[in-house]
Coordinates of N, CA and C in Angstrom, one line a residue:
Chain A
X1 N -16.0 4.7 8.5 CA -14.7 4.9 9.0 C -13.7 3.9 8.4
X2 N -12.7 4.4 7.7 CA -11.7 3.5 7.1 C -10.4 3.8 7.7
X3 N -10.3 3.9 9.1 CA -9.1 4.3 9.7 C -8.3 3.1 10.3
X4 N -7.1 3.0 9.9 CA -6.1 2.1 10.5 C -5.1 3.0 11.3
X5 N -4.9 2.7 12.5 CA -3.9 3.5 13.3 C -2.7 2.7 13.6
X6 N -1.5 3.4 13.7 CA -0.3 2.7 13.9 C 0.5 3.6 15.0
X7 N 1.2 2.9 15.9 CA 2.1 3.5 16.8 C 3.3 2.7 17.0
X8 N 4.5 3.4 17.3 CA 4.6 4.8 17.2 C 4.7 5.4 15.8
X9 N 4.8 6.7 15.6 CA 4.9 7.2 14.3 C 6.4 7.1 13.8
X10 N 7.3 7.3 14.8 CA 8.7 7.2 14.5 C 9.4 6.3 15.6
X11 N 10.4 5.6 15.2 CA 11.1 4.8 16.2 C 12.6 4.7 15.7
X12 N 13.4 5.0 16.7 CA 14.9 4.8 16.5 C 15.3 3.8 17.5
X13 N 16.0 2.7 17.0 CA 16.5 1.7 17.9 C 17.9 1.2 17.4
X14 N 18.6 0.7 18.4 CA 19.9 0.1 18.2 C 19.7 -1.3 17.8
X15 N 20.8 -1.9 17.3 CA 20.8 -3.2 16.8 C 20.6 -4.3 17.9
X16 N 20.8 -3.9 19.1 CA 20.6 -4.9 20.2 C 19.2 -4.7 20.9
X17 N 18.5 -3.7 20.5 CA 17.2 -3.4 21.2 C 16.1 -4.4 20.8
X18 N 15.1 -4.4 21.6 CA 13.8 -5.1 21.3 C 12.7 -4.1 21.4
X19 N 11.9 -4.0 20.3 CA 10.8 -3.0 20.3 C 9.6 -3.7 19.6
X20 N 8.5 -3.0 19.7 CA 7.3 -3.5 19.0 C 6.6 -2.4 18.3
X21 N 6.0 -2.7 17.1 CA 5.1 -1.8 16.4 C 3.7 -2.3 16.6
X22 N 2.8 -1.3 16.7 CA 1.4 -1.7 16.9 C 0.5 -1.1 15.9
X23 N -0.6 -1.9 15.6 CA -1.5 -1.5 14.6 C -2.9 -1.9 15.1
X24 N -3.9 -1.0 14.8 CA -5.2 -1.2 15.3 C -6.3 -0.8 14.2
X25 N -7.3 -1.6 14.1 CA -8.4 -1.2 13.2 C -9.7 -1.5 13.9
X26 N -10.8 -0.7 13.7 CA -12.1 -1.0 14.3 C -13.1 -1.0 13.2
X27 N -12.8 -1.6 12.0 CA -13.7 -1.7 10.9 C -14.3 -3.0 10.8
X28 N -14.0 -3.9 11.8 CA -14.5 -5.3 11.7 C -13.8 -6.1 10.6
X29 N -12.6 -5.7 10.1 CA -11.9 -6.4 9.1 C -11.3 -7.7 9.7
X30 N -11.3 -8.7 8.9 CA -10.8 -10.0 9.4 C -9.4 -10.4 8.8
X31 N -8.8 -9.5 8.0 CA -7.5 -9.7 7.5 C -6.7 -8.5 7.8
X32 N -5.4 -8.7 8.2 CA -4.5 -7.6 8.5 C -3.1 -8.0 7.9
X33 N -2.4 -6.9 7.6 CA -1.2 -7.1 6.8 C 0.0 -6.2 7.3
X34 N 1.2 -6.7 7.2 CA 2.4 -5.9 7.4 C 3.1 -5.8 6.1
X35 N 3.5 -4.5 5.8 CA 4.3 -4.2 4.6 C 5.5 -3.4 5.1
X36 N 6.6 -3.6 4.3 CA 7.8 -2.8 4.4 C 8.0 -1.9 3.2
X37 N 8.3 -0.7 3.4 CA 8.5 0.2 2.2 C 9.8 1.0 2.4
X38 N 10.7 0.8 1.5 CA 11.9 1.6 1.4 C 11.7 2.8 0.6
X39 N 12.6 3.8 0.8 CA 12.4 5.1 0.1 C 12.3 4.9 -1.4
X40 N 11.3 5.6 -2.0 CA 11.0 5.6 -3.5 C 10.8 4.2 -4.0
X41 N 10.4 3.3 -3.2 CA 10.0 1.9 -3.6 C 8.6 1.6 -3.3
X42 N 7.9 0.7 -3.9 CA 6.6 0.3 -3.5 C 6.6 -0.5 -2.3
X43 N 5.4 -0.6 -1.6 CA 5.3 -1.5 -0.4 C 5.6 -3.0 -0.8
X44 N 6.3 -3.7 0.1 CA 6.5 -5.1 0.0 C 5.8 -5.8 1.1
X45 N 5.0 -6.8 0.7 CA 4.3 -7.6 1.7 C 5.2 -8.4 2.6
X46 N 5.0 -8.4 3.9 CA 5.7 -9.2 4.8 C 4.9 -10.4 5.4
X47 N 3.8 -10.0 6.0 CA 2.9 -11.0 6.6 C 1.4 -10.7 6.3
X48 N 0.6 -11.8 6.3 CA -0.8 -11.7 6.2 C -1.4 -12.5 7.4
X49 N -2.3 -11.9 8.1 CA -3.1 -12.6 9.1 C -4.5 -12.6 8.6
X50 N -5.1 -13.8 8.7 CA -6.5 -14.1 8.3 C -7.2 -14.7 9.5
X51 N -8.2 -14.1 9.9 CA -8.9 -14.5 11.1 C -8.0 -14.9 12.2
X52 N -7.1 -13.9 12.5 CA -6.1 -14.0 13.6 C -5.1 -15.1 13.5
X53 N -5.0 -15.7 12.3 CA -4.0 -16.7 12.1 C -3.1 -16.3 11.0
X54 N -1.8 -16.6 11.1 CA -0.8 -16.2 10.1 C -1.1 -17.1 8.9
X55 N -1.4 -16.4 7.8 CA -1.7 -17.2 6.6 C -0.6 -17.0 5.5
X56 N 0.1 -15.9 5.5 CA 1.2 -15.7 4.5 C 2.4 -15.1 5.3
X57 N 3.6 -15.7 5.0 CA 4.8 -15.2 5.6 C 5.8 -15.2 4.4
X58 N 6.1 -14.0 3.9 CA 6.9 -13.8 2.7 C 8.4 -14.0 3.0
X59 N 8.7 -15.1 3.6 CA 10.1 -15.4 3.9 C 10.9 -14.3 4.5
X60 N 10.2 -13.7 5.5 CA 10.8 -12.6 6.3 C 11.8 -13.1 7.3
X61 N 12.9 -12.5 7.6 CA 13.9 -12.9 8.6 C 13.2 -13.0 10.0
X62 N 13.7 -14.0 10.8 CA 13.1 -14.2 12.1 C 13.2 -13.1 13.1
X63 N 14.1 -12.1 12.7 CA 14.2 -10.9 13.6 C 12.9 -10.1 13.6
X64 N 12.0 -10.4 12.7 CA 10.7 -9.8 12.6 C 9.7 -10.9 13.1
X65 N 8.9 -10.6 14.1 CA 8.0 -11.6 14.6 C 6.6 -11.0 14.8
X66 N 5.6 -11.4 13.9 CA 4.3 -10.8 14.0 C 3.5 -11.5 15.1
X67 N 2.4 -10.8 15.6 CA 1.5 -11.3 16.5 C 0.2 -10.6 16.3
X68 N -0.9 -11.4 16.4 CA -2.2 -10.9 16.3 C -3.0 -11.3 17.5
X69 N -3.0 -10.4 18.6 CA -3.7 -10.7 19.8 C -5.2 -10.9 19.7
X70 N -5.8 -10.1 18.8 CA -7.3 -10.3 18.5 C -7.5 -9.7 17.1
X71 N -8.8 -9.7 16.7 CA -9.1 -9.4 15.4 C -8.9 -7.9 15.1
X72 N -8.7 -7.1 16.1 CA -8.5 -5.6 15.8 C -7.1 -5.2 15.9
X73 N -6.2 -6.0 16.5 CA -4.8 -5.6 16.8 C -3.8 -6.5 16.0
X74 N -2.7 -5.8 15.6 CA -1.6 -6.5 15.0 C -0.4 -5.9 15.5
X75 N 0.6 -6.7 16.0 CA 1.9 -6.2 16.4 C 3.0 -6.8 15.6
X76 N 4.1 -6.1 15.5 CA 5.3 -6.6 14.9 C 6.4 -6.4 15.9
X77 N 6.9 -7.5 16.4 CA 8.0 -7.5 17.4 C 9.4 -7.5 16.6
X78 N 10.2 -6.6 17.1 CA 11.5 -6.4 16.4 C 12.7 -6.7 17.3
X79 N 13.6 -7.5 16.8 CA 14.8 -7.9 17.7 C 16.0 -8.1 16.8
X80 N 17.1 -7.5 17.3 CA 18.4 -7.6 16.6 C 18.3 -7.2 15.1
X81 N 17.7 -6.1 14.9 CA 17.6 -5.6 13.5 C 18.9 -5.1 13.0
X82 N 19.0 -4.9 11.7 CA 20.2 -4.4 11.0 C 19.8 -3.0 10.4
X83 N 20.8 -2.2 10.1 CA 20.6 -0.9 9.6 C 19.8 -1.0 8.3
X84 N 19.9 -2.0 7.5 CA 19.1 -2.1 6.2 C 17.7 -2.4 6.5
X85 N 17.3 -2.6 7.7 CA 15.9 -2.8 8.1 C 15.2 -1.4 8.2
X86 N 15.9 -0.4 8.2 CA 15.3 1.0 8.3 C 14.4 1.2 7.1
X87 N 13.2 1.6 7.4 CA 12.1 1.7 6.4 C 10.9 2.2 7.0
X88 N 9.9 2.4 6.2 CA 8.5 2.8 6.6 C 7.7 1.4 6.7
X89 N 7.2 1.1 7.9 CA 6.5 -0.1 8.1 C 5.0 0.2 8.1
X90 N 4.3 -0.4 7.2 CA 2.9 -0.1 7.0 C 2.0 -1.3 7.4
X91 N 0.9 -1.0 8.1 CA -0.1 -1.9 8.4 C -1.3 -1.7 7.5
X92 N -2.0 -2.7 7.1 CA -3.2 -2.6 6.3 C -4.2 -3.6 6.8
X93 N -5.5 -3.3 6.4 CA -6.5 -4.3 6.7 C -7.5 -4.4 5.6
X94 N -8.2 -5.5 5.5 CA -9.3 -5.6 4.5 C -10.4 -6.4 5.1
X95 N -11.6 -6.3 4.5 CA -12.8 -6.9 5.1 C -12.6 -8.4 5.3
X96 N -12.1 -9.1 4.2 CA -11.8 -10.5 4.2 C -10.5 -10.7 3.6
X97 N -9.8 -11.8 3.8 CA -8.5 -12.0 3.2 C -8.6 -12.0 1.6
X98 N -9.7 -12.4 1.1 CA -9.9 -12.4 -0.3 C -10.5 -11.1 -0.9
X99 N -10.7 -10.2 0.0 CA -11.3 -8.9 -0.4 C -10.3 -8.1 -1.2
X100 N -10.8 -7.2 -2.0 CA -10.0 -6.4 -2.8 C -9.3 -5.2 -2.1
X101 N -10.1 -4.4 -1.6 CA -9.5 -3.1 -1.0 C -8.8 -3.4 0.3
X102 N -7.6 -2.9 0.3 CA -6.8 -2.9 1.6 C -6.7 -1.4 2.0
X103 N -6.9 -1.2 3.3 CA -6.8 0.2 3.8 C -5.6 0.2 4.7
X104 N -4.7 1.2 4.4 CA -3.4 1.4 5.0 C -3.4 2.4 6.2
X105 N -2.6 2.1 7.2 CA -2.3 3.0 8.2 C -1.3 4.0 7.8
X106 N -1.0 5.0 8.7 CA 0.0 6.0 8.3 C 1.5 5.6 8.3
X107 N 1.7 4.4 8.9 CA 3.1 3.9 8.9 C 3.9 4.3 10.2
X108 N 4.9 3.5 10.4 CA 5.9 3.8 11.4 C 7.2 3.9 10.7
X109 N 7.9 5.1 10.9 CA 9.2 5.3 10.3 C 10.2 4.7 11.3
X110 N 10.9 3.6 10.9 CA 11.9 3.0 11.7 C 13.3 3.3 11.2
X111 N 14.1 3.7 12.2 CA 15.5 3.9 11.9 C 16.3 3.0 12.8
X112 N 17.2 2.1 12.3 CA 18.0 1.2 13.0 C 19.5 1.8 13.0
X113 N 20.0 2.1 14.2 CA 21.4 2.6 14.2 C 22.4 1.6 14.7
Chain B
X1 N 5.1 -14.9 -13.2 CA 5.1 -14.0 -12.1 C 4.4 -12.7 -12.5
X2 N 3.6 -12.2 -11.5 CA 2.9 -11.0 -11.8 C 3.8 -9.8 -11.9
X3 N 3.5 -8.9 -12.9 CA 4.4 -7.7 -13.1 C 3.5 -6.5 -13.3
X4 N 3.9 -5.4 -12.7 CA 3.2 -4.2 -12.8 C 4.2 -3.1 -13.1
X5 N 4.0 -2.4 -14.2 CA 4.9 -1.3 -14.7 C 4.2 0.0 -14.8
X6 N 4.7 1.0 -14.1 CA 4.0 2.3 -14.2 C 4.9 3.3 -15.0
X7 N 4.3 4.1 -15.7 CA 5.0 5.2 -16.5 C 4.2 6.4 -16.6
X8 N 4.8 7.6 -16.6 CA 6.2 7.8 -16.4 C 6.6 7.6 -14.9
X9 N 7.9 7.7 -14.7 CA 8.4 7.6 -13.3 C 8.0 8.9 -12.5
X10 N 8.1 10.0 -13.2 CA 7.8 11.3 -12.6 C 7.1 12.2 -13.7
X11 N 6.2 13.0 -13.2 CA 5.4 13.9 -14.1 C 5.3 15.3 -13.4
X12 N 5.7 16.3 -14.1 CA 5.6 17.6 -13.6 C 4.6 18.4 -14.5
X13 N 3.6 18.9 -13.8 CA 2.5 19.5 -14.5 C 2.3 21.0 -14.0
X14 N 1.8 21.8 -14.9 CA 1.4 23.1 -14.5 C -0.1 23.0 -14.0
X15 N -0.5 23.8 -13.1 CA -1.8 23.8 -12.6 C -2.8 23.9 -13.8
X16 N -3.8 23.0 -13.9 CA -4.7 23.1 -14.9 C -4.4 22.2 -16.2
X17 N -3.1 21.7 -16.2 CA -2.6 21.0 -17.3 C -3.0 19.5 -17.1
X18 N -4.0 19.0 -17.9 CA -4.4 17.6 -17.7 C -3.4 16.6 -18.3
X19 N -3.4 15.4 -17.7 CA -2.4 14.4 -18.2 C -2.9 13.0 -17.7
X20 N -2.2 12.0 -18.1 CA -2.5 10.6 -17.8 C -1.3 9.8 -17.3
X21 N -1.6 8.9 -16.4 CA -0.6 8.0 -15.9 C -0.9 6.6 -16.4
X22 N 0.1 5.8 -16.7 CA -0.1 4.5 -17.2 C 0.3 3.4 -16.3
X23 N -0.4 2.4 -16.2 CA -0.1 1.2 -15.5 C -0.3 -0.1 -16.4
X24 N 0.7 -0.7 -16.8 CA 0.6 -1.9 -17.6 C 0.9 -3.1 -16.7
X25 N 0.2 -4.2 -16.9 CA 0.3 -5.3 -16.0 C 0.3 -6.7 -16.8
X26 N 0.9 -7.6 -16.2 CA 0.9 -9.0 -16.6 C 0.6 -9.9 -15.4
X27 N -0.6 -10.5 -15.4 CA -1.0 -11.2 -14.2 C -1.9 -12.4 -14.7
X28 N -1.7 -13.5 -14.0 CA -2.6 -14.7 -14.3 C -3.8 -14.6 -13.4
X29 N -4.9 -14.3 -14.1 CA -6.2 -14.2 -13.3 C -6.4 -13.0 -12.5
X30 N -6.7 -11.9 -13.2 CA -6.8 -10.6 -12.5 C -8.1 -10.6 -11.7
X31 N -8.0 -10.3 -10.4 CA -9.1 -10.2 -9.5 C -9.5 -8.7 -9.4
X32 N -8.5 -7.9 -9.5 CA -8.8 -6.4 -9.4 C -7.5 -5.6 -9.6
X33 N -7.7 -4.4 -10.0 CA -6.6 -3.4 -10.2 C -6.9 -2.2 -9.3
X34 N -6.0 -1.7 -8.6 CA -6.2 -0.7 -7.6 C -5.3 0.5 -7.9
X35 N -5.8 1.6 -7.6 CA -5.0 2.9 -7.6 C -5.0 3.4 -6.2
X36 N -3.8 3.8 -5.7 CA -3.6 4.4 -4.4 C -2.9 5.7 -4.6
X37 N -3.1 6.7 -3.7 CA -2.3 7.9 -3.7 C -1.5 7.8 -2.4
X38 N -0.2 8.2 -2.5 CA 0.7 8.2 -1.3 C 1.4 9.5 -1.2
X39 N 1.2 10.2 -0.1 CA 2.0 11.4 0.2 C 3.3 11.0 0.9
X40 N 4.3 11.9 0.8 CA 5.6 11.5 1.4 C 5.5 11.2 2.9
X41 N 6.1 10.0 3.3 CA 6.1 9.6 4.7 C 4.8 9.1 5.2
X42 N 3.8 8.9 4.4 CA 2.5 8.5 4.9 C 2.1 7.2 4.2
X43 N 1.0 6.5 4.7 CA 0.5 5.3 4.1 C -0.3 5.6 2.8
X44 N -0.3 4.6 1.9 CA -1.2 4.8 0.7 C -2.6 5.0 1.1
X45 N -3.3 5.9 0.3 CA -4.7 6.1 0.4 C -5.4 5.5 -0.7
X46 N -6.4 4.7 -0.4 CA -7.1 4.0 -1.5 C -7.9 5.0 -2.3
X47 N -7.9 4.8 -3.6 CA -8.6 5.6 -4.6 C -9.7 4.8 -5.3
X48 N -9.3 3.8 -6.1 CA -10.2 3.1 -6.9 C -9.9 1.6 -7.0
X49 N -10.9 0.8 -7.3 CA -10.8 -0.6 -7.7 C -11.5 -0.7 -9.0
X50 N -10.8 -1.4 -10.0 CA -11.3 -1.7 -11.3 C -11.3 -3.2 -11.4
X51 N -12.4 -3.8 -11.9 CA -12.5 -5.3 -12.0 C -12.4 -5.8 -13.4
X52 N -12.9 -5.1 -14.4 CA -13.0 -5.7 -15.7 C -12.7 -4.7 -16.8
X53 N -12.3 -5.1 -17.9 CA -11.9 -4.2 -19.0 C -13.2 -3.4 -19.4
X54 N -12.9 -2.1 -19.6 CA -14.0 -1.2 -20.0 C -14.6 -0.5 -18.8
X55 N -14.2 -0.9 -17.6 CA -14.7 -0.2 -16.4 C -14.0 1.1 -16.2
X56 N -14.8 2.1 -15.7 CA -14.2 3.4 -15.4 C -14.7 3.8 -14.0
X57 N -13.9 4.6 -13.3 CA -14.3 5.1 -12.0 C -13.8 6.5 -11.9
X58 N -14.6 7.4 -11.3 CA -14.2 8.8 -11.1 C -14.3 9.3 -9.7
X59 N -13.4 10.2 -9.4 CA -13.4 10.9 -8.1 C -12.8 12.2 -8.2
X60 N -13.6 13.2 -8.1 CA -13.1 14.6 -8.3 C -12.4 14.8 -9.6
X61 N -11.1 15.1 -9.6 CA -10.4 15.4 -10.8 C -9.7 14.1 -11.4
X62 N -9.9 13.0 -10.7 CA -9.3 11.7 -11.1 C -10.3 10.8 -11.8
X63 N -9.8 10.1 -12.9 CA -10.6 9.1 -13.5 C -9.7 8.0 -13.9
X64 N -10.2 6.8 -13.5 CA -9.4 5.6 -13.8 C -10.1 4.7 -14.8
X65 N -9.4 4.1 -15.7 CA -9.9 3.3 -16.8 C -9.1 2.0 -16.8
X66 N -9.7 0.9 -17.4 CA -9.0 -0.4 -17.4 C -9.3 -1.0 -18.8
X67 N -8.2 -1.6 -19.3 CA -8.2 -2.4 -20.5 C -7.7 -3.8 -20.1
X68 N -7.6 -4.7 -21.0 CA -7.1 -6.0 -20.7 C -5.6 -6.1 -20.3
X69 N -4.9 -5.0 -20.7 CA -3.4 -5.0 -20.5 C -2.9 -3.8 -19.7
X70 N -3.8 -2.8 -19.5 CA -3.3 -1.6 -18.8 C -4.4 -0.8 -18.2
X71 N -4.0 0.1 -17.3 CA -5.0 1.0 -16.7 C -4.4 2.4 -16.9
X72 N -5.3 3.4 -17.0 CA -4.9 4.8 -17.0 C -5.5 5.5 -15.9
X73 N -4.7 6.4 -15.3 CA -5.3 7.4 -14.3 C -5.2 8.8 -14.9
X74 N -6.4 9.3 -15.3 CA -6.4 10.6 -15.9 C -6.6 11.7 -14.8
X75 N -5.8 12.7 -14.9 CA -5.9 13.8 -13.9 C -6.3 15.1 -14.8
X76 N -7.6 15.5 -14.5 CA -8.1 16.6 -15.2 C -8.0 17.9 -14.4
X77 N -7.4 18.9 -15.1 CA -7.2 20.3 -14.5 C -6.6 20.1 -13.1
X78 N -5.4 19.5 -12.9 CA -4.9 19.3 -11.6 C -4.6 20.6 -10.8
X79 N -4.6 20.4 -9.5 CA -4.3 21.5 -8.6 C -3.0 21.0 -7.8
X80 N -2.3 22.0 -7.2 CA -1.1 21.6 -6.4 C -1.4 20.5 -5.4
X81 N -2.6 20.5 -4.8 CA -2.9 19.5 -3.8 C -3.0 18.1 -4.4
X82 N -3.0 17.9 -5.7 CA -2.9 16.6 -6.4 C -1.5 16.1 -6.4
X83 N -0.5 16.9 -6.0 CA 0.8 16.4 -6.0 C 1.0 15.2 -5.0
X84 N 1.5 14.1 -5.5 CA 1.6 12.9 -4.7 C 2.3 11.8 -5.6
X85 N 2.6 10.7 -5.0 CA 2.9 9.5 -5.7 C 1.7 8.6 -5.9
X86 N 1.4 8.2 -7.1 CA 0.2 7.4 -7.4 C 0.7 6.0 -7.7
X87 N 0.2 5.1 -6.9 CA 0.6 3.7 -7.0 C -0.5 2.8 -7.6
X88 N -0.1 1.9 -8.5 CA -1.0 1.0 -9.1 C -0.7 -0.4 -8.5
X89 N -1.7 -1.2 -8.3 CA -1.5 -2.5 -7.7 C -2.5 -3.5 -8.4
X90 N -2.1 -4.7 -8.6 CA -3.0 -5.8 -9.1 C -3.1 -6.9 -8.1
X91 N -4.2 -7.5 -8.1 CA -4.5 -8.7 -7.2 C -4.9 -9.8 -8.1
X92 N -4.1 -10.9 -8.0 CA -4.4 -12.1 -8.8 C -5.1 -13.2 -7.9
X93 N -5.1 -14.4 -8.5 CA -5.8 -15.4 -7.8 C -5.2 -15.8 -6.4
X94 N -4.0 -15.4 -6.1 CA -3.4 -15.7 -4.8 C -3.8 -14.6 -3.8
X95 N -4.5 -13.6 -4.3 CA -5.1 -12.5 -3.4 C -4.0 -11.5 -2.9
X96 N -2.8 -11.7 -3.2 CA -1.8 -10.8 -2.8 C -1.7 -9.6 -3.8
X97 N -1.4 -8.4 -3.2 CA -1.3 -7.2 -4.0 C 0.2 -7.1 -4.5
X98 N 0.3 -6.9 -5.8 CA 1.6 -6.6 -6.4 C 1.6 -5.1 -6.9
X99 N 2.5 -4.3 -6.3 CA 2.5 -2.9 -6.6 C 3.5 -2.6 -7.7
X100 N 3.1 -1.5 -8.5 CA 4.1 -0.9 -9.4 C 5.0 0.1 -8.6
X101 N 6.0 0.6 -9.3 CA 6.9 1.5 -8.6 C 6.4 2.9 -8.3
X102 N 5.3 3.2 -9.0 CA 4.6 4.5 -8.8 C 5.0 5.6 -9.8
X103 N 4.2 6.6 -9.9 CA 4.4 7.8 -10.6 C 4.3 9.0 -9.7
X104 N 5.4 9.7 -9.6 CA 5.4 10.9 -8.7 C 4.9 12.1 -9.5
X105 N 3.8 12.7 -9.1 CA 3.2 13.8 -9.8 C 3.5 15.1 -9.0
X106 N 4.0 16.1 -9.7 CA 4.2 17.4 -9.1 C 3.4 18.4 -9.9
X107 N 2.5 19.1 -9.2 CA 1.7 20.2 -9.9 C 2.1 21.5 -9.4
X108 N 2.6 22.4 -10.3 CA 3.0 23.7 -9.9 C 1.9 24.7 -10.1
X109 N 1.8 25.6 -9.2 CA 0.8 26.7 -9.2 C 1.1 27.7 -10.3

């Protein structure tokens, strides 16, 4: 089973709202990732969690706040977003942080109004 | 800085018309090169990992090859369901994936 699940599939939020994106994997992977993908662009890495600890933060604005409650779950808390933050947010996982293959979830389509 | 360049940007094929996609890369210390398939509005689907020059991997109508400077994804006798964006990514010693911009393939029946 190489499934990574993400909820919700779609999210529309205003610039003053607070919302969260959720990601879950049951493959026993110890590394989890958040990516942002704009239309017709490749995914851009935002955060890497390794053994439930934040190991890479790609200088992402503080209005994005990641959280890893346990080894299977990864959240992305959103607050005071801007319209330019509208994108497809992808979660991925890999067996180890140094492992090669990353498996992606279906993504959450976020629209900020 | 790691660089990944994919060509062409878009490829329109007739069903059964074989072709190749190119991924050229510049990276310090290649740990692996990856091919993903992405359908519109969905997450990338893992296809192949290539580790060293000369290596080849196959899956159905797809075959990936690797040299020291580039990788090719060959699509043999494509079908309309092969229509997608194909992403190439490299992983260097810092373990992060660097993606190319992708090649959008459209296969007409």
